[in-house]
PDB file of C-alpha atoms and ligand atoms in Angstrom:
ATOM      1  CA  MET Z   5     -16.464 -11.586   2.397  1.00  0.00           C
ATOM      2  CA  THR Z   6     -14.453 -10.053   5.240  1.00  0.00           C
ATOM      3  CA  LEU Z   7     -11.374  -8.501   3.753  1.00  0.00           C
ATOM      4  CA  PRO Z   8      -8.082  -9.880   5.010  1.00  0.00           C
ATOM      5  CA  ARG Z   9      -5.419  -7.504   6.353  1.00  0.00           C
ATOM      6  CA  ARG Z  10      -2.967  -6.048   3.895  1.00  0.00           C
ATOM      7  CA  PRO Z  11      -0.140  -3.498   4.130  1.00  0.00           C
ATOM      8  CA  ARG Z  12      -1.121   0.150   3.990  1.00  0.00           C
ATOM      9  CA  VAL Z  13      -0.656   2.007   0.716  1.00  0.00           C
ATOM     10  CA  MET Z  14       1.037   5.403   0.896  1.00  0.00           C
ATOM     11  CA  GLY Z  15       0.362   7.469  -2.239  1.00  0.00           C
ATOM     12  CA  ILE Z  16       3.106   9.840  -3.396  1.00  0.00           C
ATOM     13  CA  VAL Z  17       2.152  13.502  -3.935  1.00  0.00           C
ATOM     14  CA  ASN Z  18       4.997  15.670  -5.228  1.00  0.00           C
ATOM     15  CA  VAL Z  19       4.538  19.454  -5.205  1.00  0.00           C
ATOM     16  CA  THR Z  20       7.219  20.476  -7.657  1.00  0.00           C
ATOM     17  CA  PRO Z  21       6.581  23.447  -9.943  1.00  0.00           C
ATOM     18  CA  ASP Z  22       8.358  23.601 -13.302  1.00  0.00           C
ATOM     19  CA  SER Z  23       8.803  27.289 -12.764  1.00  0.00           C
ATOM     20  CA  PHE Z  24       9.782  29.050  -9.565  1.00  0.00           C
ATOM     21  CA  SER Z  25       7.472  31.980 -10.309  1.00  0.00           C
ATOM     22  CA  ASP Z  26       4.363  32.341  -8.150  1.00  0.00           C
ATOM     23  CA  GLY Z  27       2.246  31.288 -11.129  1.00  0.00           C
ATOM     24  CA  GLY Z  28       4.155  28.018 -11.352  1.00  0.00           C
ATOM     25  CA  ARG Z  29       3.727  27.458  -7.651  1.00  0.00           C
ATOM     26  CA  PHE Z  30      -0.041  28.072  -7.648  1.00  0.00           C
ATOM     27  CA  LEU Z  31      -0.434  25.675 -10.564  1.00  0.00           C
ATOM     28  CA  ALA Z  32       1.708  23.101  -8.763  1.00  0.00           C
ATOM     29  CA  VAL Z  33      -0.400  23.371  -5.599  1.00  0.00           C
ATOM     30  CA  ASP Z  34      -3.634  22.929  -7.571  1.00  0.00           C
ATOM     31  CA  ALA Z  35      -2.171  20.032  -9.535  1.00  0.00           C
ATOM     32  CA  ALA Z  36      -0.929  18.359  -6.333  1.00  0.00           C
ATOM     33  CA  VAL Z  37      -4.327  18.658  -4.628  1.00  0.00           C
ATOM     34  CA  ALA Z  38      -6.066  17.227  -7.719  1.00  0.00           C
ATOM     35  CA  HIS Z  39      -3.534  14.383  -7.869  1.00  0.00           C
ATOM     36  CA  ALA Z  40      -3.979  13.712  -4.133  1.00  0.00           C
ATOM     37  CA  GLU Z  41      -7.760  13.530  -4.564  1.00  0.00           C
ATOM     38  CA  ARG Z  42      -7.291  11.015  -7.387  1.00  0.00           C
ATOM     39  CA  LEU Z  43      -5.093   8.872  -5.119  1.00  0.00           C
ATOM     40  CA  ILE Z  44      -7.695   9.053  -2.324  1.00  0.00           C
ATOM     41  CA  ALA Z  45     -10.360   7.865  -4.788  1.00  0.00           C
ATOM     42  CA  GLU Z  46      -8.028   5.019  -5.808  1.00  0.00           C
ATOM     43  CA  GLY Z  47      -7.843   3.793  -2.209  1.00  0.00           C
ATOM     44  CA  ALA Z  48      -4.681   5.349  -0.717  1.00  0.00           C
ATOM     45  CA  ASP Z  49      -4.518   4.804   3.064  1.00  0.00           C
ATOM     46  CA  ILE Z  50      -2.180   7.769   3.564  1.00  0.00           C
ATOM     47  CA  LEU Z  51      -0.681  10.471   1.320  1.00  0.00           C
ATOM     48  CA  ASP Z  52       2.995  11.473   1.436  1.00  0.00           C
ATOM     49  CA  ILE Z  53       3.353  15.166   0.522  1.00  0.00           C
ATOM     50  CA  GLY Z  54       6.809  16.269  -0.662  1.00  0.00           C
ATOM     51  CA  GLY Z  55       8.076  19.677  -1.824  1.00  0.00           C
ATOM     52  CA  GLU Z  56      11.768  18.890  -2.334  1.00  0.00           C
ATOM     53  CA  SER Z  57      13.037  16.108  -4.565  1.00  0.00           C
ATOM     54  CA  THR Z  58      15.758  13.887  -3.087  1.00  0.00           C
ATOM     55  CA  ARG Z  59      16.706  12.408  -6.465  1.00  0.00           C
ATOM     56  CA  PRO Z  60      20.412  12.491  -7.356  1.00  0.00           C
ATOM     57  CA  GLY Z  61      21.215  15.877  -8.909  1.00  0.00           C
ATOM     58  CA  ALA Z  62      17.940  17.542  -7.832  1.00  0.00           C
ATOM     59  CA  THR Z  63      18.184  21.253  -6.947  1.00  0.00           C
ATOM     60  CA  PRO Z  64      17.842  21.935  -3.201  1.00  0.00           C
ATOM     61  CA  VAL Z  65      14.805  24.015  -2.204  1.00  0.00           C
ATOM     62  CA  SER Z  66      14.864  26.841   0.381  1.00  0.00           C
ATOM     63  CA  LEU Z  67      12.823  26.580   3.581  1.00  0.00           C
ATOM     64  CA  GLU Z  68      10.466  29.354   2.415  1.00  0.00           C
ATOM     65  CA  GLU Z  69       9.906  27.754  -0.987  1.00  0.00           C
ATOM     66  CA  GLU Z  70       9.321  24.288   0.480  1.00  0.00           C
ATOM     67  CA  LEU Z  71       6.775  25.676   2.977  1.00  0.00           C
ATOM     68  CA  ALA Z  72       5.024  27.635   0.208  1.00  0.00           C
ATOM     69  CA  ARG Z  73       4.675  24.429  -1.787  1.00  0.00           C
ATOM     70  CA  VAL Z  74       3.516  21.930   0.818  1.00  0.00           C
ATOM     71  CA  ILE Z  75       1.495  23.848   3.418  1.00  0.00           C
ATOM     72  CA  PRO Z  76      -1.312  24.992   1.047  1.00  0.00           C
ATOM     73  CA  VAL Z  77      -1.654  21.407  -0.221  1.00  0.00           C
ATOM     74  CA  ILE Z  78      -1.888  20.060   3.338  1.00  0.00           C
ATOM     75  CA  GLU Z  79      -4.426  22.747   4.307  1.00  0.00           C
ATOM     76  CA  ALA Z  80      -6.584  22.089   1.234  1.00  0.00           C
ATOM     77  CA  LEU Z  81      -6.584  18.331   1.862  1.00  0.00           C
ATOM     78  CA  ARG Z  82      -7.208  18.716   5.612  1.00  0.00           C
ATOM     79  CA  ALA Z  83     -10.202  20.954   4.887  1.00  0.00           C
ATOM     80  CA  ARG Z  84     -11.869  18.407   2.593  1.00  0.00           C
ATOM     81  CA  HIS Z  85     -10.638  14.893   3.501  1.00  0.00           C
ATOM     82  CA  ARG Z  86      -9.976  12.707   6.534  1.00  0.00           C
ATOM     83  CA  VAL Z  87      -7.191  10.658   4.936  1.00  0.00           C
ATOM     84  CA  PRO Z  88      -4.004  10.596   7.064  1.00  0.00           C
ATOM     85  CA  LEU Z  89      -1.140  12.714   5.712  1.00  0.00           C
ATOM     86  CA  SER Z  90       2.621  12.388   5.845  1.00  0.00           C
ATOM     87  CA  ILE Z  91       5.275  15.043   5.111  1.00  0.00           C
ATOM     88  CA  ASP Z  92       8.351  13.990   3.119  1.00  0.00           C
ATOM     89  CA  THR Z  93      11.003  16.443   4.274  1.00  0.00           C
ATOM     90  CA  LEU Z  94      14.426  16.503   5.841  1.00  0.00           C
ATOM     91  CA  LYS Z  95      13.884  19.982   7.346  1.00  0.00           C
ATOM     92  CA  PRO Z  96      12.586  20.024  10.957  1.00  0.00           C
ATOM     93  CA  ALA Z  97      10.938  23.430  10.398  1.00  0.00           C
ATOM     94  CA  VAL Z  98       8.910  22.040   7.484  1.00  0.00           C
ATOM     95  CA  ALA Z  99       7.931  18.983   9.537  1.00  0.00           C
ATOM     96  CA  ALA Z 100       6.838  21.225  12.428  1.00  0.00           C
ATOM     97  CA  ALA Z 101       4.703  23.462  10.172  1.00  0.00           C
ATOM     98  CA  ALA Z 102       3.196  20.414   8.467  1.00  0.00           C
ATOM     99  CA  VAL Z 103       2.267  18.806  11.784  1.00  0.00           C
ATOM    100  CA  ARG Z 104       0.680  22.087  12.910  1.00  0.00           C
ATOM    101  CA  ALA Z 105      -1.339  22.002   9.656  1.00  0.00           C
ATOM    102  CA  GLY Z 106      -2.612  18.489  10.422  1.00  0.00           C
ATOM    103  CA  VAL Z 107       0.017  15.980   9.285  1.00  0.00           C
ATOM    104  CA  GLY Z 108       0.562  12.958  11.562  1.00  0.00           C
ATOM    105  CA  LEU Z 109       3.726  11.375  10.132  1.00  0.00           C
ATOM    106  CA  TRP Z 110       7.191  12.823   9.382  1.00  0.00           C
ATOM    107  CA  ASN Z 111       8.891  10.888   6.578  1.00  0.00           C
ATOM    108  CA  ASP Z 112      12.580  11.797   6.916  1.00  0.00           C
ATOM    109  CA  VAL Z 113      14.964  10.252   4.371  1.00  0.00           C
ATOM    110  CA  THR Z 114      17.863  11.314   6.631  1.00  0.00           C
ATOM    111  CA  ALA Z 115      16.489   9.399   9.649  1.00  0.00           C
ATOM    112  CA  LEU Z 116      16.504  12.599  11.767  1.00  0.00           C
ATOM    113  CA  THR Z 117      20.192  13.335  11.068  1.00  0.00           C
ATOM    114  CA  HIS Z 118      19.824  16.407   8.822  1.00  0.00           C
ATOM    115  CA  GLY Z 119      19.372  19.167  11.396  1.00  0.00           C
ATOM    116  CA  PRO Z 120      20.916  19.470  14.865  1.00  0.00           C
ATOM    117  CA  ASP Z 121      17.344  19.787  16.153  1.00  0.00           C
ATOM    118  CA  SER Z 122      15.749  17.010  14.047  1.00  0.00           C
ATOM    119  CA  LEU Z 123      15.564  14.484  16.908  1.00  0.00           C
ATOM    120  CA  ALA Z 124      14.288  17.014  19.459  1.00  0.00           C
ATOM    121  CA  THR Z 125      11.730  18.355  16.974  1.00  0.00           C
ATOM    122  CA  ALA Z 126      10.348  14.869  16.270  1.00  0.00           C
ATOM    123  CA  ALA Z 127      10.065  14.212  20.008  1.00  0.00           C
ATOM    124  CA  ALA Z 128       8.371  17.551  20.680  1.00  0.00           C
ATOM    125  CA  LEU Z 129       5.926  17.167  17.784  1.00  0.00           C
ATOM    126  CA  GLY Z 130       4.803  13.767  19.070  1.00  0.00           C
ATOM    127  CA  CYS Z 131       4.102  12.619  15.493  1.00  0.00           C
ATOM    128  CA  GLU Z 132       5.004   9.281  13.934  1.00  0.00           C
ATOM    129  CA  VAL Z 133       8.365   9.209  12.117  1.00  0.00           C
ATOM    130  CA  ILE Z 134       9.867   7.176   9.287  1.00  0.00           C
ATOM    131  CA  LEU Z 135      13.598   6.633   9.785  1.00  0.00           C
ATOM    132  CA  MET Z 136      15.096   5.789   6.374  1.00  0.00           C
ATOM    133  CA  HIS Z 137      18.573   4.515   5.529  1.00  0.00           C
ATOM    134  CA  MET Z 138      20.692   6.509   3.086  1.00  0.00           C
ATOM    135  CA  GLN Z 139      24.419   6.228   2.364  1.00  0.00           C
ATOM    136  CA  GLY Z 140      25.876   9.688   1.636  1.00  0.00           C
ATOM    137  CA  GLU Z 141      23.951  12.758   0.484  1.00  0.00           C
ATOM    138  CA  PRO Z 142      21.239  12.915  -2.197  1.00  0.00           C
ATOM    139  CA  ALA Z 143      23.479  14.870  -4.632  1.00  0.00           C
ATOM    140  CA  THR Z 144      26.309  12.314  -4.641  1.00  0.00           C
ATOM    141  CA  MET Z 145      24.871   9.119  -3.127  1.00  0.00           C
ATOM    142  CA  GLN Z 146      24.804   7.166  -6.402  1.00  0.00           C
ATOM    143  CA  ALA Z 147      28.514   7.818  -7.129  1.00  0.00           C
ATOM    144  CA  GLY Z 148      29.971   4.401  -6.215  1.00  0.00           C
ATOM    145  CA  PRO Z 149      28.065   3.286  -3.098  1.00  0.00           C
ATOM    146  CA  ARG Z 150      30.024   0.616  -1.166  1.00  0.00           C
ATOM    147  CA  TYR Z 151      29.120  -1.842   1.612  1.00  0.00           C
ATOM    148  CA  GLU Z 152      30.864  -4.851   3.162  1.00  0.00           C
ATOM    149  CA  ASP Z 153      27.448  -6.340   3.985  1.00  0.00           C
ATOM    150  CA  VAL Z 154      24.562  -4.153   2.885  1.00  0.00           C
ATOM    151  CA  VAL Z 155      21.868  -5.914   4.966  1.00  0.00           C
ATOM    152  CA  ALA Z 156      23.921  -5.864   8.179  1.00  0.00           C
ATOM    153  CA  GLU Z 157      24.908  -2.224   7.664  1.00  0.00           C
ATOM    154  CA  VAL Z 158      21.354  -1.053   6.953  1.00  0.00           C
ATOM    155  CA  VAL Z 159      20.057  -3.032   9.958  1.00  0.00           C
ATOM    156  CA  GLY Z 160      22.829  -1.568  12.153  1.00  0.00           C
ATOM    157  CA  PHE Z 161      22.109   1.996  11.019  1.00  0.00           C
ATOM    158  CA  LEU Z 162      18.340   1.679  11.509  1.00  0.00           C
ATOM    159  CA  THR Z 163      18.831   0.111  14.950  1.00  0.00           C
ATOM    160  CA  ASP Z 164      21.111   3.004  15.973  1.00  0.00           C
ATOM    161  CA  ARG Z 165      18.708   5.642  14.650  1.00  0.00           C
ATOM    162  CA  ALA Z 166      15.713   4.059  16.376  1.00  0.00           C
ATOM    163  CA  ARG Z 167      17.718   4.042  19.646  1.00  0.00           C
ATOM    164  CA  ALA Z 168      18.689   7.688  19.145  1.00  0.00           C
ATOM    165  CA  ALA Z 169      15.075   8.674  18.449  1.00  0.00           C
ATOM    166  CA  ILE Z 170      13.820   6.850  21.538  1.00  0.00           C
ATOM    167  CA  ALA Z 171      16.595   8.390  23.676  1.00  0.00           C
ATOM    168  CA  ALA Z 172      15.523  11.838  22.392  1.00  0.00           C
ATOM    169  CA  GLY Z 173      11.939  11.197  23.486  1.00  0.00           C
ATOM    170  CA  VAL Z 174      10.202   9.765  20.400  1.00  0.00           C
ATOM    171  CA  ALA Z 175       7.745   7.075  21.541  1.00  0.00           C
ATOM    172  CA  ARG Z 176       8.840   3.608  20.381  1.00  0.00           C
ATOM    173  CA  GLU Z 177       5.416   2.868  18.896  1.00  0.00           C
ATOM    174  CA  ARG Z 178       5.629   5.952  16.663  1.00  0.00           C
ATOM    175  CA  ILE Z 179       8.751   4.751  14.790  1.00  0.00           C
ATOM    176  CA  TRP Z 180       8.769   3.211  11.297  1.00  0.00           C
ATOM    177  CA  LEU Z 181      11.900   1.902   9.540  1.00  0.00           C
ATOM    178  CA  ASP Z 182      12.713   1.999   5.814  1.00  0.00           C
ATOM    179  CA  PRO Z 183      15.722   0.423   4.011  1.00  0.00           C
ATOM    180  CA  GLY Z 184      15.836   3.371   1.581  1.00  0.00           C
ATOM    181  CA  LEU Z 185      15.962   1.601  -1.781  1.00  0.00           C
ATOM    182  CA  GLY Z 186      17.937   3.679  -4.286  1.00  0.00           C
ATOM    183  CA  PHE Z 187      19.507   5.946  -1.664  1.00  0.00           C
ATOM    184  CA  GLY Z 188      23.244   5.275  -2.009  1.00  0.00           C
ATOM    185  CA  LYS Z 189      22.705   1.752  -3.358  1.00  0.00           C
ATOM    186  CA  THR Z 190      23.538  -0.148  -6.544  1.00  0.00           C
ATOM    187  CA  THR Z 191      21.032  -2.499  -8.172  1.00  0.00           C
ATOM    188  CA  ASP Z 192      22.706  -5.425  -6.372  1.00  0.00           C
ATOM    189  CA  HIS Z 193      22.383  -3.624  -3.029  1.00  0.00           C
ATOM    190  CA  ASN Z 194      18.681  -2.916  -3.670  1.00  0.00           C
ATOM    191  CA  LEU Z 195      17.959  -6.506  -4.702  1.00  0.00           C
ATOM    192  CA  THR Z 196      19.876  -7.925  -1.730  1.00  0.00           C
ATOM    193  CA  LEU Z 197      17.859  -5.731   0.634  1.00  0.00           C
ATOM    194  CA  LEU Z 198      14.601  -6.763  -1.060  1.00  0.00           C
ATOM    195  CA  ALA Z 199      15.620 -10.408  -0.678  1.00  0.00           C
ATOM    196  CA  HIS Z 200      16.237  -9.988   3.068  1.00  0.00           C
ATOM    197  CA  LEU Z 201      13.559  -7.536   4.216  1.00  0.00           C
ATOM    198  CA  GLU Z 202      12.479  -9.962   6.942  1.00  0.00           C
ATOM    199  CA  THR Z 203      15.749  -9.081   8.718  1.00  0.00           C
ATOM    200  CA  ILE Z 204      14.575  -5.477   8.983  1.00  0.00           C
ATOM    201  CA  ALA Z 205      11.028  -6.502   9.947  1.00  0.00           C
ATOM    202  CA  ALA Z 206      12.575  -8.651  12.715  1.00  0.00           C
ATOM    203  CA  LEU Z 207      13.776  -5.477  14.466  1.00  0.00           C
ATOM    204  CA  GLY Z 208      10.207  -5.152  15.759  1.00  0.00           C
ATOM    205  CA  PHE Z 209       9.228  -1.832  14.154  1.00  0.00           C
ATOM    206  CA  PRO Z 210       6.752  -1.441  11.296  1.00  0.00           C
ATOM    207  CA  VAL Z 211       8.595  -1.305   7.953  1.00  0.00           C
ATOM    208  CA  VAL Z 212       7.950   1.019   4.987  1.00  0.00           C
ATOM    209  CA  LEU Z 213       9.143   0.075   1.499  1.00  0.00           C
ATOM    210  CA  GLY Z 214       9.679   2.580  -1.315  1.00  0.00           C
ATOM    211  CA  ALA Z 215      10.360   0.547  -4.460  1.00  0.00           C
ATOM    212  CA  SER Z 216       7.845   2.226  -6.772  1.00  0.00           C
ATOM    213  CA  ARG Z 217       9.216   3.023 -10.266  1.00  0.00           C
ATOM    214  CA  LYS Z 218      12.828   3.005  -9.009  1.00  0.00           C
ATOM    215  CA  GLY Z 219      15.880   2.529 -11.214  1.00  0.00           C
ATOM    216  CA  PHE Z 220      16.642  -1.067 -10.164  1.00  0.00           C
ATOM    217  CA  ILE Z 221      13.494  -2.129 -12.058  1.00  0.00           C
ATOM    218  CA  ARG Z 222      14.996  -0.827 -15.304  1.00  0.00           C
ATOM    219  CA  ALA Z 223      18.221  -2.665 -14.457  1.00  0.00           C
ATOM    220  CA  CYS Z 224      16.184  -5.907 -14.315  1.00  0.00           C
ATOM    221  CA  ASP Z 225      14.156  -5.053 -17.458  1.00  0.00           C
ATOM    222  CA  SER Z 226      15.929  -2.778 -19.929  1.00  0.00           C
ATOM    223  CA  THR Z 227      12.632  -2.014 -21.711  1.00  0.00           C
ATOM    224  CA  ALA Z 228      11.374  -0.146 -18.623  1.00  0.00           C
ATOM    225  CA  VAL Z 229      13.173   3.027 -19.646  1.00  0.00           C
ATOM    226  CA  GLU Z 230      10.637   5.547 -18.340  1.00  0.00           C
ATOM    227  CA  PRO Z 231       9.537   5.485 -14.687  1.00  0.00           C
ATOM    228  CA  TRP Z 232       5.866   5.018 -15.699  1.00  0.00           C
ATOM    229  CA  GLN Z 233       6.855   1.796 -17.534  1.00  0.00           C
ATOM    230  CA  ARG Z 234       7.864   0.134 -14.225  1.00  0.00           C
ATOM    231  CA  LEU Z 235       4.451  -0.851 -12.807  1.00  0.00           C
ATOM    232  CA  GLY Z 236       5.042  -4.608 -13.052  1.00  0.00           C
ATOM    233  CA  GLY Z 237       8.349  -4.362 -11.214  1.00  0.00           C
ATOM    234  CA  SER Z 238       6.871  -2.009  -8.609  1.00  0.00           C
ATOM    235  CA  LEU Z 239       4.021  -4.439  -7.870  1.00  0.00           C
ATOM    236  CA  THR Z 240       6.414  -7.394  -7.691  1.00  0.00           C
ATOM    237  CA  ALA Z 241       8.574  -5.572  -5.151  1.00  0.00           C
ATOM    238  CA  ALA Z 242       5.499  -4.558  -3.115  1.00  0.00           C
ATOM    239  CA  LEU Z 243       4.247  -8.175  -2.990  1.00  0.00           C
ATOM    240  CA  SER Z 244       7.682  -9.518  -2.176  1.00  0.00           C
ATOM    241  CA  GLY Z 245       7.931  -6.972   0.641  1.00  0.00           C
ATOM    242  CA  THR Z 246       4.487  -7.927   1.908  1.00  0.00           C
ATOM    243  CA  ARG Z 247       5.560 -11.556   2.282  1.00  0.00           C
ATOM    244  CA  ALA Z 248       8.616 -10.395   4.236  1.00  0.00           C
ATOM    245  CA  GLY Z 249       6.477  -8.440   6.719  1.00  0.00           C
ATOM    246  CA  VAL Z 250       6.464  -4.913   5.263  1.00  0.00           C
ATOM    247  CA  THR Z 251       3.554  -2.915   6.719  1.00  0.00           C
ATOM    248  CA  MET Z 252       3.395   0.041   4.306  1.00  0.00           C
ATOM    249  CA  VAL Z 253       4.384   0.565   0.673  1.00  0.00           C
ATOM    250  CA  ARG Z 254       5.117   4.055  -0.739  1.00  0.00           C
ATOM    251  CA  VAL Z 255       3.846   4.075  -4.330  1.00  0.00           C
ATOM    252  CA  HIS Z 256       2.930   6.183  -7.348  1.00  0.00           C
ATOM    253  CA  ASP Z 257       0.356   3.705  -8.771  1.00  0.00           C
ATOM    254  CA  VAL Z 258      -2.178   3.469  -5.962  1.00  0.00           C
ATOM    255  CA  ALA Z 259      -5.093   1.702  -7.713  1.00  0.00           C
ATOM    256  CA  ALA Z 260      -2.959  -1.122  -9.126  1.00  0.00           C
ATOM    257  CA  THR Z 261      -1.075  -1.558  -5.841  1.00  0.00           C
ATOM    258  CA  VAL Z 262      -4.254  -1.697  -3.734  1.00  0.00           C
ATOM    259  CA  GLN Z 263      -5.673  -4.317  -6.077  1.00  0.00           C
ATOM    260  CA  ALA Z 264      -2.490  -6.417  -6.055  1.00  0.00           C
ATOM    261  CA  LEU Z 265      -2.315  -6.326  -2.247  1.00  0.00           C
ATOM    262  CA  LYS Z 266      -6.010  -7.199  -1.878  1.00  0.00           C
ATOM    263  CA  VAL Z 267      -5.698 -10.233  -4.148  1.00  0.00           C
ATOM    264  CA  ASN Z 268      -2.495 -11.292  -2.414  1.00  0.00           C
ATOM    265  CA  ALA Z 269      -4.182 -11.015   1.003  1.00  0.00           C
ATOM    266  CA  ALA Z 270      -7.169 -13.048  -0.262  1.00  0.00           C
ATOM    267  CA  ILE Z 271      -4.832 -15.806  -1.525  1.00  0.00           C
ATOM    268  CA  GLU Z 272      -2.996 -15.863   1.803  1.00  0.00           C
ATOM    269  CA  ALA Z 273      -6.333 -16.092   3.652  1.00  0.00           C
ATOM    270  CA  ALA Z 274      -7.363 -19.018   1.420  1.00  0.00           C
ATOM    271  CA  ARG Z 275      -4.012 -20.702   2.129  1.00  0.00           C
ATOM    272  CA  ALA Z 276      -4.637 -20.355   5.867  1.00  0.00           C
ATOM    273  CA  ARG Z 277      -8.199 -21.768   5.505  1.00  0.00           C
ATOM    274  CA  THR Z 278      -7.147 -24.764   3.442  1.00  0.00           C
ATOM    275  CA  PRO Z 279      -3.922 -26.291   4.731  1.00  0.00           C
ATOM    276  CA  ALA Z 280      -2.266 -28.645   2.214  1.00  0.00           C
TER     277      ALA Z 280
HETATM  278  N1  LIG W 313      11.972   7.441  -1.888  1.00  0.00           N
HETATM  279  C1  LIG W 313      11.933   8.686  -2.400  1.00  0.00           C
HETATM  280  C2  LIG W 313      11.470   9.762  -1.637  1.00  0.00           C
HETATM  281  N2  LIG W 313      11.051   9.572  -0.371  1.00  0.00           N
HETATM  282  N3  LIG W 313      10.674   8.125   1.456  1.00  0.00           N
HETATM  283  C3  LIG W 313      10.735   6.914   1.994  1.00  0.00           C
HETATM  284  N4  LIG W 313      10.344   6.714   3.270  1.00  0.00           N
HETATM  285  N5  LIG W 313      11.177   5.814   1.296  1.00  0.00           N
HETATM  286  C4  LIG W 313      11.601   5.938   0.009  1.00  0.00           C
HETATM  287  O1  LIG W 313      12.027   4.919  -0.576  1.00  0.00           O
HETATM  288  C5  LIG W 313      11.565   7.235  -0.601  1.00  0.00           C
HETATM  289  C6  LIG W 313      11.093   8.323   0.163  1.00  0.00           C
HETATM  290  C7  LIG W 313      12.455   8.950  -3.780  1.00  0.00           C
HETATM  291  O2  LIG W 313      11.717   8.310  -4.718  1.00  0.00           O
HETATM  292  P1  LIG W 313      11.737   8.844  -6.235  1.00  0.00           P
HETATM  293  O3  LIG W 313      11.077   7.780  -7.043  1.00  0.00           O
HETATM  294  O4  LIG W 313      13.115   9.262  -6.614  1.00  0.00           O
HETATM  295  O5  LIG W 313      10.860  10.142  -6.177  1.00  0.00           O
HETATM  296  P2  LIG W 313       9.333  10.236  -5.739  1.00  0.00           P
HETATM  297  O6  LIG W 313       8.998   8.914  -5.174  1.00  0.00           O
HETATM  298  O7  LIG W 313       9.279  11.304  -4.711  1.00  0.00           O
HETATM  299  O8  LIG W 313       8.573  10.552  -6.993  1.00  0.00           O
END
């Protein structure tokens, strides 16, 4: 059977040592490479490597520390695998070093607003970029986020950032947009965005969705206390996004997501073959 098209699956690889000692870092690099190889075996289309958490209350990481975490992981993966890589960073210097080490996509949760040279760096690197919506800063973004119309405001922000990136020299076809679920958003805001993703897809750029294991799933199902208990909700959001035109999902559970998207694509193909 020829396999129908499905969104790409981006597997999440966090390089975050428990300890800031060198020993902790070496262990974290090894663990991240092993985790990445597991995600490749599970069918990830691309891996998103991150060395600084953007969760509310997470400790910021210095440039040197972030580079020391992510670059060895990128180099190890580049040496052994052909899978495309993405760097999850808001620092242009980290993005530049990652691209030099073989990464093709800069995933920036600040939509190239963090550094004065973010836009120019993205243009000069010539890589693909994800422009994500966030209200506020990671440390405080969940303290009372407010919108008049969350869909219109996210669409307006992403439109402006795509224009700014293009004006700075980023090629239009290298831009991805992301509504930024959980970044300065209540559960209602997240659900409203999920319900209207086609409005973002209608902007004409490929859309990335990061719903995996996020807090809104626990708000819908109070038994999903721990992030790893949120697989059902993560898959539901990924499928809902797929129907709305999302082209890539950023996930922790690669094997289950790939399977869900394959079955969904096969059902859609059968629907197209057999009109009612
Ligand atoms: N979410 C997180 C980090 N990076 N990048 C994009 N493009 N979209 C997202 O939604 C996104 C992101 C934060 O997710 P969290 O579950 O807090 O941590 P992680 O996924 O890194 O384990």
